[in-house]
Short mmCIF file of C-alpha atoms in Angstrom, two decimals:
data_model
loop_
_atom_site.label_atom_id
_atom_site.label_comp_id
_atom_site.label_asym_id
_atom_site.label_seq_id
_atom_site.Cartn_x
_atom_site.Cartn_y
_atom_site.Cartn_z
CA MET A 202 97.35 82.82 80.44
CA THR A 203 99.92 80.14 81.24
CA SER A 204 99.09 77.83 78.37
CA VAL A 205 98.44 80.53 75.77
CA LEU A 206 101.18 83.04 76.57
CA GLY A 207 103.64 81.11 78.69
CA LEU A 208 103.35 83.55 81.59
CA PRO A 209 104.24 82.64 85.18
CA VAL A 210 100.75 82.23 86.67
CA PRO A 211 100.13 80.35 89.95
CA PRO A 212 98.16 77.18 89.21
CA GLY A 213 94.54 76.86 90.18
CA PHE A 214 91.06 76.17 88.87
CA THR A 215 87.89 78.10 88.01
CA ILE A 216 84.31 77.58 89.12
CA ALA A 217 82.44 78.72 86.02
CA LEU A 218 79.70 81.33 85.58
CA PRO A 219 76.77 78.87 85.33
CA VAL A 220 77.53 77.67 88.86
CA CYS A 221 77.03 81.19 90.20
CA ARG A 222 73.71 81.43 88.38
CA ALA A 223 72.62 78.10 89.85
CA TYR A 224 73.68 79.23 93.34
CA ARG A 225 71.70 82.47 93.04
CA GLU A 226 68.61 80.52 91.96
CA GLY A 227 68.72 77.64 94.44
CA GLY A 228 71.71 77.71 96.77
CA TRP A 229 74.78 75.49 96.74
CA PRO A 230 74.37 73.20 93.70
CA ASP A 231 74.35 69.42 93.94
CA GLY A 232 77.68 68.00 92.86
CA LEU A 233 79.68 71.17 93.49
CA ASP A 234 81.35 69.78 96.62
CA ALA A 235 82.60 66.76 94.66
CA ALA A 236 83.80 68.91 91.75
CA VAL A 237 85.69 71.28 94.05
CA GLU A 238 87.25 68.35 95.88
CA GLU A 239 88.37 66.79 92.59
CA HIS A 240 90.03 70.01 91.44
CA CYS A 241 91.58 70.61 94.86
CA ALA A 242 93.13 67.15 94.73
CA ALA A 243 94.57 67.88 91.29
CA LEU A 244 95.97 71.20 92.52
CA GLU A 245 97.49 69.52 95.57
CA ALA A 246 99.15 66.91 93.35
CA ARG A 247 100.55 69.60 91.07
CA ILE A 248 101.89 71.77 93.90
CA GLY A 249 103.06 68.92 96.13
CA ARG A 250 101.27 70.35 99.18
CA ARG A 251 97.90 69.59 100.77
CA LEU A 252 95.22 71.86 102.16
CA GLY A 253 95.28 71.44 105.91
CA ASP A 254 98.65 69.66 106.07
CA PRO A 255 100.09 70.79 109.42
CA ALA A 256 103.66 70.29 108.22
CA ASP A 257 103.63 71.88 104.74
CA PRO A 258 100.23 73.39 103.95
CA LEU A 259 98.84 74.49 100.60
CA LEU A 260 97.25 77.92 100.85
CA VAL A 261 94.97 79.39 98.19
CA ALA A 262 93.47 82.68 97.10
CA VAL A 263 89.80 82.86 96.18
CA ARG A 264 88.92 85.66 93.75
CA SER A 265 86.02 86.67 91.54
CA GLY A 266 86.10 86.33 87.77
CA ALA A 267 83.29 88.44 86.33
CA PRO A 268 83.19 88.83 82.52
CA ARG A 269 83.43 92.63 82.88
CA SER A 270 85.79 94.31 85.30
CA MET A 271 84.17 95.55 88.52
CA PRO A 272 87.19 96.82 90.49
CA GLY A 273 86.79 96.20 94.20
CA MET A 274 83.08 95.41 94.01
CA LEU A 275 83.37 91.62 94.37
CA ASP A 276 84.95 89.74 97.24
CA THR A 277 88.39 88.17 97.63
CA VAL A 278 89.85 85.92 100.34
CA LEU A 279 93.62 85.39 100.57
CA ASN A 280 95.77 82.97 102.63
CA LEU A 281 92.92 80.46 102.84
CA GLY A 282 93.96 77.20 104.48
CA LEU A 283 95.59 78.70 107.56
CA ASN A 284 94.47 77.53 110.98
CA ASP A 285 96.01 77.01 114.41
CA GLU A 286 98.08 74.05 113.14
CA THR A 287 98.98 75.07 109.59
CA VAL A 288 100.31 78.45 110.72
CA GLU A 289 103.02 76.58 112.62
CA GLY A 290 103.81 74.50 109.53
CA LEU A 291 104.03 77.65 107.39
CA ALA A 292 106.40 79.17 109.93
CA ALA A 293 108.61 76.09 109.78
CA VAL A 294 108.78 75.68 106.00
CA SER A 295 109.26 79.41 105.36
CA GLY A 296 111.76 79.85 108.16
CA ASP A 297 109.93 83.02 109.19
CA ALA A 298 107.40 82.86 112.01
CA ALA A 299 106.55 86.56 111.68
CA PHE A 300 105.55 86.04 108.05
CA ALA A 301 103.36 83.06 108.99
CA TRP A 302 101.54 84.89 111.77
CA ASP A 303 101.14 88.00 109.62
CA SER A 304 99.50 85.82 106.97
CA TYR A 305 97.21 84.26 109.58
CA ARG A 306 96.27 87.72 110.86
CA ARG A 307 95.41 88.77 107.32
CA PHE A 308 93.36 85.64 106.70
CA LEU A 309 91.30 85.91 109.88
CA THR A 310 90.57 89.58 109.23
CA MET A 311 89.61 89.04 105.60
CA TYR A 312 87.52 85.93 106.26
CA ALA A 313 85.69 87.57 109.16
CA THR A 314 84.79 90.72 107.24
CA THR A 315 84.18 89.12 103.84
CA VAL A 316 82.58 85.77 104.65
CA LEU A 317 81.12 86.28 108.12
CA GLY A 318 80.07 89.91 107.65
CA VAL A 319 81.92 91.26 110.69
CA ASP A 320 82.32 95.05 110.63
CA ALA A 321 85.98 95.89 110.06
CA GLY A 322 85.82 98.52 112.79
CA ALA A 323 85.13 95.82 115.38
CA LEU A 324 88.56 94.34 114.67
CA GLY A 325 90.33 97.68 115.13
CA HIS A 326 92.38 99.85 112.81
CA ALA A 327 95.75 99.66 114.56
CA PRO A 328 98.78 99.07 112.29
CA ALA A 329 100.01 95.50 112.13
CA PRO A 330 102.53 94.83 114.90
CA VAL A 331 106.11 93.83 114.18
CA GLY A 332 107.61 90.50 115.19
CA ALA A 333 106.31 86.96 115.54
CA GLU A 334 105.18 87.19 119.15
CA ALA A 335 103.40 90.49 118.66
CA LEU A 336 101.64 89.11 115.58
CA ARG A 337 100.71 85.95 117.46
CA GLY A 338 99.18 88.19 120.11
CA ARG A 339 97.27 90.13 117.47
CA VAL A 340 95.82 86.88 116.12
CA ALA A 341 94.67 86.01 119.64
CA GLU A 342 93.03 89.43 119.98
CA ILE A 343 91.16 88.98 116.70
CA ARG A 344 89.92 85.56 117.75
CA ASP A 345 88.75 86.95 121.10
CA VAL A 346 86.76 89.67 119.33
CA LEU A 347 85.21 87.14 116.97
CA ALA A 348 84.29 84.86 119.87
CA ARG A 349 82.52 87.74 121.64
CA LEU A 350 80.61 88.44 118.42
CA GLY A 351 79.67 84.79 117.96
CA ALA A 352 81.57 84.65 114.66
CA THR A 353 83.60 81.51 114.00
CA VAL A 354 86.28 81.12 111.35
CA PRO A 355 86.38 77.38 110.53
CA GLN A 356 89.55 75.46 111.26
CA ASP A 357 88.78 73.01 108.42
CA PRO A 358 90.25 74.41 105.15
CA ARG A 359 87.51 72.70 103.10
CA ALA A 360 84.87 74.54 105.12
CA GLN A 361 86.86 77.75 104.71
CA LEU A 362 86.90 77.24 100.95
CA ARG A 363 83.16 76.66 100.70
CA GLY A 364 82.53 79.78 102.77
CA ALA A 365 84.82 81.87 100.58
CA VAL A 366 83.24 80.63 97.33
CA GLU A 367 79.77 81.43 98.67
CA ALA A 368 80.96 84.89 99.72
CA VAL A 369 82.16 85.63 96.19
CA PHE A 370 78.83 84.45 94.76
CA ARG A 371 76.89 86.56 97.30
CA SER A 372 78.98 89.64 96.58
CA TRP A 373 77.53 89.74 93.06
CA ASP A 374 74.24 90.90 94.61
CA SER A 375 75.75 93.22 97.22
CA PRO A 376 74.50 96.84 97.24
CA ARG A 377 77.90 98.12 96.11
CA ALA A 378 77.97 95.72 93.14
CA GLN A 379 74.42 96.66 92.17
CA THR A 380 75.28 100.37 92.30
CA TYR A 381 78.35 99.80 90.16
CA ARG A 382 76.50 97.68 87.59
CA ALA A 383 73.74 100.27 87.29
CA ARG A 384 76.31 102.98 86.55
CA GLU A 385 78.20 100.76 84.09
CA GLY A 386 75.18 99.19 82.40
CA ILE A 387 76.25 95.63 83.31
CA ASP A 388 73.61 92.89 83.16
CA GLY A 389 72.77 91.81 86.71
CA ASP A 390 71.93 88.26 85.62
CA VAL A 391 75.43 87.42 84.38
CA GLY A 392 77.02 86.45 87.70
CA THR A 393 80.67 85.80 88.40
CA ALA A 394 83.08 82.91 88.13
CA VAL A 395 85.34 82.08 91.07
CA ASN A 396 89.08 81.53 90.66
CA VAL A 397 90.86 79.36 93.23
CA GLN A 398 94.60 79.86 92.90
CA ALA A 399 97.66 78.70 94.83
CA MET A 400 99.02 81.53 96.98
CA VAL A 401 102.26 83.30 96.23
CA PHE A 402 103.44 85.63 98.95
CA GLY A 403 104.40 89.24 98.48
CA ASN A 404 104.74 89.64 102.25
CA LEU A 405 107.40 86.94 102.61
CA ASP A 406 110.65 88.92 102.76
CA ASP A 407 112.51 91.96 101.43
CA ALA A 408 112.76 90.35 97.97
CA SER A 409 108.98 90.06 97.82
CA GLY A 410 106.20 92.51 97.07
CA THR A 411 103.05 93.14 95.11
CA GLY A 412 101.61 95.64 92.69
CA VAL A 413 99.12 96.63 90.05
CA VAL A 414 100.15 98.05 86.70
CA PHE A 415 98.45 99.31 83.56
CA THR A 416 100.35 98.71 80.34
CA ARG A 417 99.78 102.38 79.42
CA ASP A 418 98.68 105.48 81.30
CA PRO A 419 94.90 105.16 81.80
CA SER A 420 94.52 108.90 82.48
CA THR A 421 96.45 110.43 79.59
CA GLY A 422 96.98 107.49 77.22
CA ALA A 423 100.76 107.94 77.33
CA ASN A 424 102.58 104.83 76.11
CA ARG A 425 104.33 103.92 79.35
CA PRO A 426 103.51 101.55 82.22
CA TYR A 427 101.55 103.13 85.05
CA GLY A 428 101.12 101.60 88.47
CA ASP A 429 102.06 101.07 92.09
CA PHE A 430 104.32 98.64 93.93
CA LEU A 431 104.58 97.78 97.62
CA PRO A 432 107.34 95.62 99.12
CA ARG A 433 106.56 93.03 101.81
CA ALA A 434 102.83 93.33 101.13
CA GLN A 435 99.85 91.55 99.65
CA GLY A 436 97.57 92.77 96.88
CA GLU A 437 94.80 94.14 99.07
CA ASP A 438 97.33 96.55 100.62
CA VAL A 439 97.73 98.19 97.20
CA VAL A 440 94.18 98.28 95.88
CA ALA A 441 92.46 99.14 99.17
CA GLY A 442 94.24 102.49 99.25
CA THR A 443 95.29 102.10 102.88
CA ALA A 444 99.06 102.07 102.28
CA ARG A 445 101.51 104.55 100.84
CA THR A 446 102.71 102.82 97.71
CA LEU A 447 105.92 103.13 95.70
CA THR A 448 106.36 103.76 92.00
CA LEU A 449 107.40 101.28 89.33
CA ASP A 450 110.74 103.11 89.20
CA ASP A 451 111.16 102.26 92.88
CA MET A 452 110.42 98.63 92.02
CA ALA A 453 113.11 98.73 89.31
CA ALA A 454 115.65 99.92 91.88
CA HIS A 455 114.53 97.41 94.52
CA LEU A 456 113.93 94.32 92.35
CA PRO A 457 115.49 94.97 88.93
CA GLY A 458 115.14 91.42 87.64
CA ALA A 459 111.46 91.15 88.50
CA HIS A 460 110.85 94.61 87.03
CA ALA A 461 112.50 93.65 83.74
CA ASP A 462 110.42 90.46 83.61
CA LEU A 463 107.28 92.49 84.28
CA LEU A 464 107.91 94.82 81.35
CA GLY A 465 108.31 91.84 79.02
CA HIS A 466 105.08 90.26 80.24
CA LEU A 467 103.18 93.54 79.88
CA ALA A 468 104.17 93.80 76.23
CA ARG A 469 103.08 90.21 75.62
CA LEU A 470 99.72 90.74 77.30
CA GLU A 471 99.02 93.91 75.35
CA ARG A 472 99.78 92.18 72.06
CA HIS A 473 97.48 89.32 73.02
CA TYR A 474 94.51 91.47 74.08
CA ARG A 475 95.22 94.20 71.49
CA ASP A 476 94.38 96.73 74.17
CA MET A 477 95.66 98.37 77.33
CA CYS A 478 95.69 95.85 80.18
CA ASP A 479 95.34 96.11 83.95
CA VAL A 480 97.66 93.54 85.58
CA GLU A 481 97.99 92.36 89.18
CA PHE A 482 101.31 90.78 90.11
CA THR A 483 103.28 89.45 93.06
CA VAL A 484 107.00 88.96 93.54
CA GLU A 485 107.95 86.11 95.88
CA ARG A 486 111.63 85.90 96.79
CA GLY A 487 112.59 87.68 93.59
CA THR A 488 110.37 85.60 91.28
CA LEU A 489 107.58 87.40 89.43
CA TRP A 490 104.07 85.93 89.22
CA ILE A 491 101.16 87.31 87.20
CA LEU A 492 97.96 86.86 89.21
CA GLN A 493 95.29 88.20 86.89
CA THR A 494 94.74 90.60 84.03
CA ARG A 495 91.87 92.30 82.25
CA VAL A 496 91.35 95.06 79.74
CA GLY A 497 91.92 98.21 81.77
CA LYS A 498 89.50 100.96 82.71
CA ARG A 499 90.48 104.32 81.24
CA GLY A 500 89.49 107.95 81.20
CA ALA A 501 87.89 109.58 78.16
CA VAL A 502 91.02 111.35 76.90
CA ALA A 503 93.02 108.15 77.32
CA ALA A 504 90.35 106.18 75.43
CA VAL A 505 90.74 108.49 72.44
CA ARG A 506 94.53 108.52 72.49
CA LEU A 507 94.87 104.77 73.04
CA ALA A 508 92.58 103.94 70.14
CA ALA A 509 94.56 106.18 67.80
CA GLN A 510 97.94 104.90 69.06
CA MET A 511 96.95 101.30 68.49
CA VAL A 512 96.29 101.93 64.82
CA ASP A 513 99.90 103.07 64.48
CA ASP A 514 101.39 100.38 66.76
CA PRO A 515 102.48 97.46 64.52
CA ALA A 516 102.24 95.04 67.44
CA ILE A 517 98.50 95.75 67.72
CA ALA A 518 97.53 97.23 64.33
CA LEU A 519 93.91 98.17 64.91
CA THR A 520 92.10 99.15 61.75
CA PRO A 521 90.74 102.72 61.71
CA ALA A 522 87.24 101.28 61.96
CA GLU A 523 88.17 99.18 65.00
CA ALA A 524 89.74 102.20 66.67
CA ALA A 525 86.71 104.39 66.03
CA ALA A 526 84.40 101.70 67.43
CA ARG A 527 86.38 101.51 70.68
CA VAL A 528 85.44 105.05 71.70
CA THR A 529 81.83 105.70 72.65
CA ASP A 530 79.98 108.91 71.84
CA ASP A 531 79.97 109.73 75.55
CA GLU A 532 83.76 109.30 75.74
CA ARG A 533 84.23 111.55 72.70
CA GLN A 534 82.11 114.27 74.28
CA ARG A 535 83.81 113.96 77.66
CA ALA A 536 87.29 113.97 76.11
CA ARG A 537 86.48 117.11 74.17
CA GLY A 538 85.08 118.78 77.28
CA GLU A 539 88.07 117.80 79.40
CA VAL A 540 90.73 119.18 77.07
CA VAL A 541 88.80 122.41 76.52
CA ALA A 542 88.24 122.87 80.26
CA ALA A 543 91.90 122.15 81.03
CA ALA A 544 93.05 124.71 78.47
CA ARG A 545 90.74 127.40 79.83
CA GLN A 546 91.68 126.96 83.49
CA GLY A 547 93.55 129.79 85.13
CA ALA A 548 96.33 129.39 87.64
CA ILE A 549 95.43 129.14 91.33
CA ALA A 550 97.95 130.00 94.02
CA GLY A 551 98.19 128.64 97.53
CA ALA A 552 97.42 124.93 97.33
CA VAL A 553 96.71 123.60 100.82
CA ALA A 554 97.74 120.05 99.92
CA THR A 555 99.17 118.06 97.05
CA GLY A 556 98.58 114.38 96.36
CA LEU A 557 98.65 112.20 93.28
CA GLY A 558 96.58 113.23 90.30
CA ALA A 559 94.66 110.00 89.72
CA SER A 560 91.83 111.05 87.41
CA PRO A 561 92.12 114.28 85.40
CA GLY A 562 90.00 117.40 85.66
CA ARG A 563 89.56 120.39 87.96
CA VAL A 564 86.32 120.67 89.93
CA SER A 565 84.90 122.59 92.86
CA GLY A 566 82.33 121.42 95.36
CA ALA A 567 81.32 121.25 98.99
CA ALA A 568 83.53 118.91 100.99
CA VAL A 569 81.60 115.87 102.24
CA LEU A 570 83.42 113.50 104.60
CA ASP A 571 81.06 110.53 104.48
CA ALA A 572 79.76 108.49 101.55
CA ASP A 573 76.20 108.37 102.92
CA ALA A 574 76.20 112.16 103.27
CA ALA A 575 77.45 112.49 99.69
CA ALA A 576 74.65 110.26 98.43
CA ASP A 577 72.08 112.40 100.29
CA SER A 578 73.52 115.76 99.23
CA GLU A 579 72.14 118.19 96.70
CA GLY A 580 74.48 120.19 94.53
CA ASP A 581 78.12 119.56 93.68
CA VAL A 582 80.07 117.70 96.37
CA ILE A 583 83.61 116.38 96.65
CA LEU A 584 83.87 113.16 98.66
CA VAL A 585 86.82 113.43 101.06
CA ARG A 586 87.95 110.23 102.80
CA PRO A 587 91.10 108.78 104.37
CA GLU A 588 90.69 106.10 101.72
CA THR A 589 87.67 104.85 99.82
CA SER A 590 86.38 101.32 100.15
CA PRO A 591 84.00 99.55 97.78
CA GLU A 592 81.28 100.32 100.33
CA ASP A 593 81.65 104.02 99.42
CA VAL A 594 80.66 103.51 95.78
CA HIS A 595 77.17 104.99 96.24
CA GLY A 596 78.74 108.23 97.44
CA MET A 597 81.44 108.19 94.79
CA SER A 598 78.91 107.82 92.00
CA VAL A 599 77.17 111.14 92.81
CA SER A 600 80.28 113.20 93.64
CA VAL A 601 81.92 115.62 91.21
CA GLY A 602 85.34 114.83 92.70
CA ILE A 603 87.13 112.50 95.10
CA LEU A 604 89.98 113.32 97.51
CA THR A 605 91.78 110.80 99.73
CA SER A 606 94.67 111.17 102.15
CA THR A 607 96.12 107.71 101.45
CA GLY A 608 96.26 105.33 98.51
CA GLY A 609 97.97 105.22 95.16
CA LEU A 610 97.28 105.51 91.47
CA VAL A 611 95.73 102.05 91.17
CA SER A 612 93.67 102.03 94.37
CA HIS A 613 89.98 101.27 93.94
CA ALA A 614 89.16 104.98 94.33
CA ALA A 615 91.47 105.91 91.48
CA VAL A 616 90.37 103.14 89.13
CA VAL A 617 86.64 103.70 89.67
CA ALA A 618 86.92 107.50 89.44
CA ARG A 619 88.94 107.27 86.24
CA GLY A 620 86.46 104.94 84.60
CA TRP A 621 83.59 107.26 85.51
CA GLY A 622 85.36 110.46 84.49
CA ILE A 623 85.34 111.84 88.06
CA PRO A 624 88.41 113.98 88.89
CA ALA A 625 90.33 112.45 91.78
CA VAL A 626 93.34 113.24 93.96
CA VAL A 627 94.64 110.39 96.11
CA GLY A 628 97.41 110.11 98.68
CA ALA A 629 97.27 113.74 99.89
CA ALA A 630 99.41 112.81 102.87
CA GLU A 631 99.38 116.26 104.52
CA LEU A 632 95.70 115.83 105.30
CA VAL A 633 94.13 113.99 108.23
CA VAL A 634 90.48 113.27 107.49
CA GLY A 635 88.19 113.18 110.51
CA ALA A 636 84.44 112.87 110.95
CA ALA A 637 83.67 116.58 110.61
CA GLU A 638 86.89 118.32 109.59
CA VAL A 639 90.17 117.86 107.78
CA THR A 640 93.33 118.87 109.61
CA THR A 641 97.09 118.81 109.31
CA ALA A 642 99.08 116.25 111.27
CA ASP A 643 99.51 118.74 114.13
CA GLY A 644 95.77 119.38 114.36
CA ALA A 645 95.39 122.66 112.49
CA VAL A 646 92.05 122.78 110.68
CA VAL A 647 92.39 122.95 106.88
CA PHE A 648 88.68 122.82 106.04
CA ARG A 649 85.44 121.51 107.45
CA ALA A 650 82.56 119.49 106.06
CA GLY A 651 80.50 121.76 103.84
CA ASP A 652 83.37 124.11 102.94
CA LEU A 653 83.94 124.84 99.25
CA ILE A 654 87.14 123.26 97.94
CA THR A 655 88.73 122.70 94.55
CA ILE A 656 90.81 119.71 93.41
CA ASP A 657 92.84 119.14 90.26
CA GLY A 658 93.02 115.48 89.29
CA THR A 659 95.84 116.19 86.84
CA THR A 660 98.29 118.03 89.11
CA GLY A 661 97.10 116.55 92.41
CA GLU A 662 96.59 119.99 93.98
CA VAL A 663 93.90 120.94 96.50
CA TRP A 664 92.71 124.50 97.17
CA LEU A 665 90.21 126.25 99.38
CA GLY A 666 87.38 127.99 97.55
CA GLY A 667 86.27 127.83 93.93
CA ALA A 668 88.11 127.34 90.65
CA ALA A 669 89.47 130.12 88.44
CA ASP A 670 89.23 130.46 84.67
CA GLY A 671 91.32 132.55 82.31
CA GLY A 672 93.46 130.32 80.08
CA ALA A 673 93.42 130.07 76.25
CA ALA A 674 91.12 133.07 75.85
CA ASP A 675 92.32 133.61 72.26
CA LEU A 676 91.35 130.13 71.00
CA THR A 677 88.02 128.61 70.02
CA ASP A 678 87.00 125.23 71.45
CA ASP A 679 87.67 123.57 68.10
CA GLU A 680 91.16 125.09 67.95
CA ILE A 681 91.92 123.79 71.44
CA VAL A 682 90.82 120.27 70.49
CA GLU A 683 92.86 120.38 67.28
CA ARG A 684 95.90 121.47 69.27
CA ASP A 685 95.56 119.30 72.38
CA LEU A 686 93.68 116.19 71.19
CA PRO A 687 94.17 115.78 67.44
CA GLU A 688 93.53 112.05 67.86
CA LEU A 689 89.84 112.87 68.27
CA LEU A 690 89.73 114.22 64.73
CA ARG A 691 91.38 111.05 63.41
CA LEU A 692 88.75 108.86 65.03
CA ARG A 693 85.97 110.85 63.44
CA HIS A 694 87.43 110.33 59.99
CA PRO A 695 88.79 106.75 59.75
#
């Protein structure tokens, strides 16, 4: 992206797809250590910092790079290169010990769960403490837990890097990735590249933050940016769905310069890819960095509208034939069904909660509070979770709807649900999701596992009981489509 489009991308290097295939066939390939060392040395020379330097350390992010997007299914390790010495150097060069120890806390947690396979629950779910000494204490607690479990995070950054690369390769064959590929029809033999990239820090100070943005609305196809932003945070805080995110308008108020730069880069990326893009970014001390981008997942209605829009958009100028080819027969059928169903829905009073409509459609089903239970259920179920993790994908794939109490519009739950056409409501903050029941913050029971509930992934509303019909009784299905999705008719007749 840097060389082609002139975008601000942190430097790094890529371990290519054939290496993953070789690893899957016979383990760590001969010559890979030397190749990684050569590219690390070049990166160190370019940045002016060294991995493991106790005075001014280089830290890197290790991410997957599969040819087709698999949101949240493959592993990532951030802040790699921190150890008991380099954390002190990071504190000194940044001038902020709390930031350094927060980054070390994040690294140990991510490395332990991703590379070493430690259950996240063993490390606790308490919010991150505030202040350098409290964070230092939290790091000590994590290390004590890992020692009791016999899990060791290497102090040597080179060993850390090898472990992280292997974890990304292994994640290609994880159960969650296999479930996702089966649903998406992705070839299991392809494998994934690995991107090693210099860290930029969204958790550094009040002029820093991170976010994910789609160049257009992936639910409706509206021609406006759509995404989430979180100040003083790192990317996993946004996509994991564990934090309450802010809007892009909030970003514009908080960091107007970075927001303006982001809009310019989004337009450039969309022109380059000739499609809607999904972009991850970080702001470090007011400077915007583009971390990665891909063609974005979209719902069926958005797929139809985007294809038609991009014929008319002179910056993209799809031909009618190109536009028609972008929309599958399944997407056409789903889009038609969604607009007809939406038009025929009657009003429902008395919503018990309201979150963010993350994937359109209104559905009813039995509330299931565990992904394993959803996968084992018969009949229509709505998966209800505090947030969804990639490990929940087997339950998500068989649910008619998804409801979470935290998370934003670009969390993994939202992106996966949207791509699969599953209605979803995220960030329903009034709800506290337990093991067997969902309550309000003061403990009043709202509904229990097995109860019939209804969610609307357009409005974000949640109701008890089943859905109601009654709208557009005077129109035929064809008349509704002609009124509400005329773009579908255009794509049929290029």
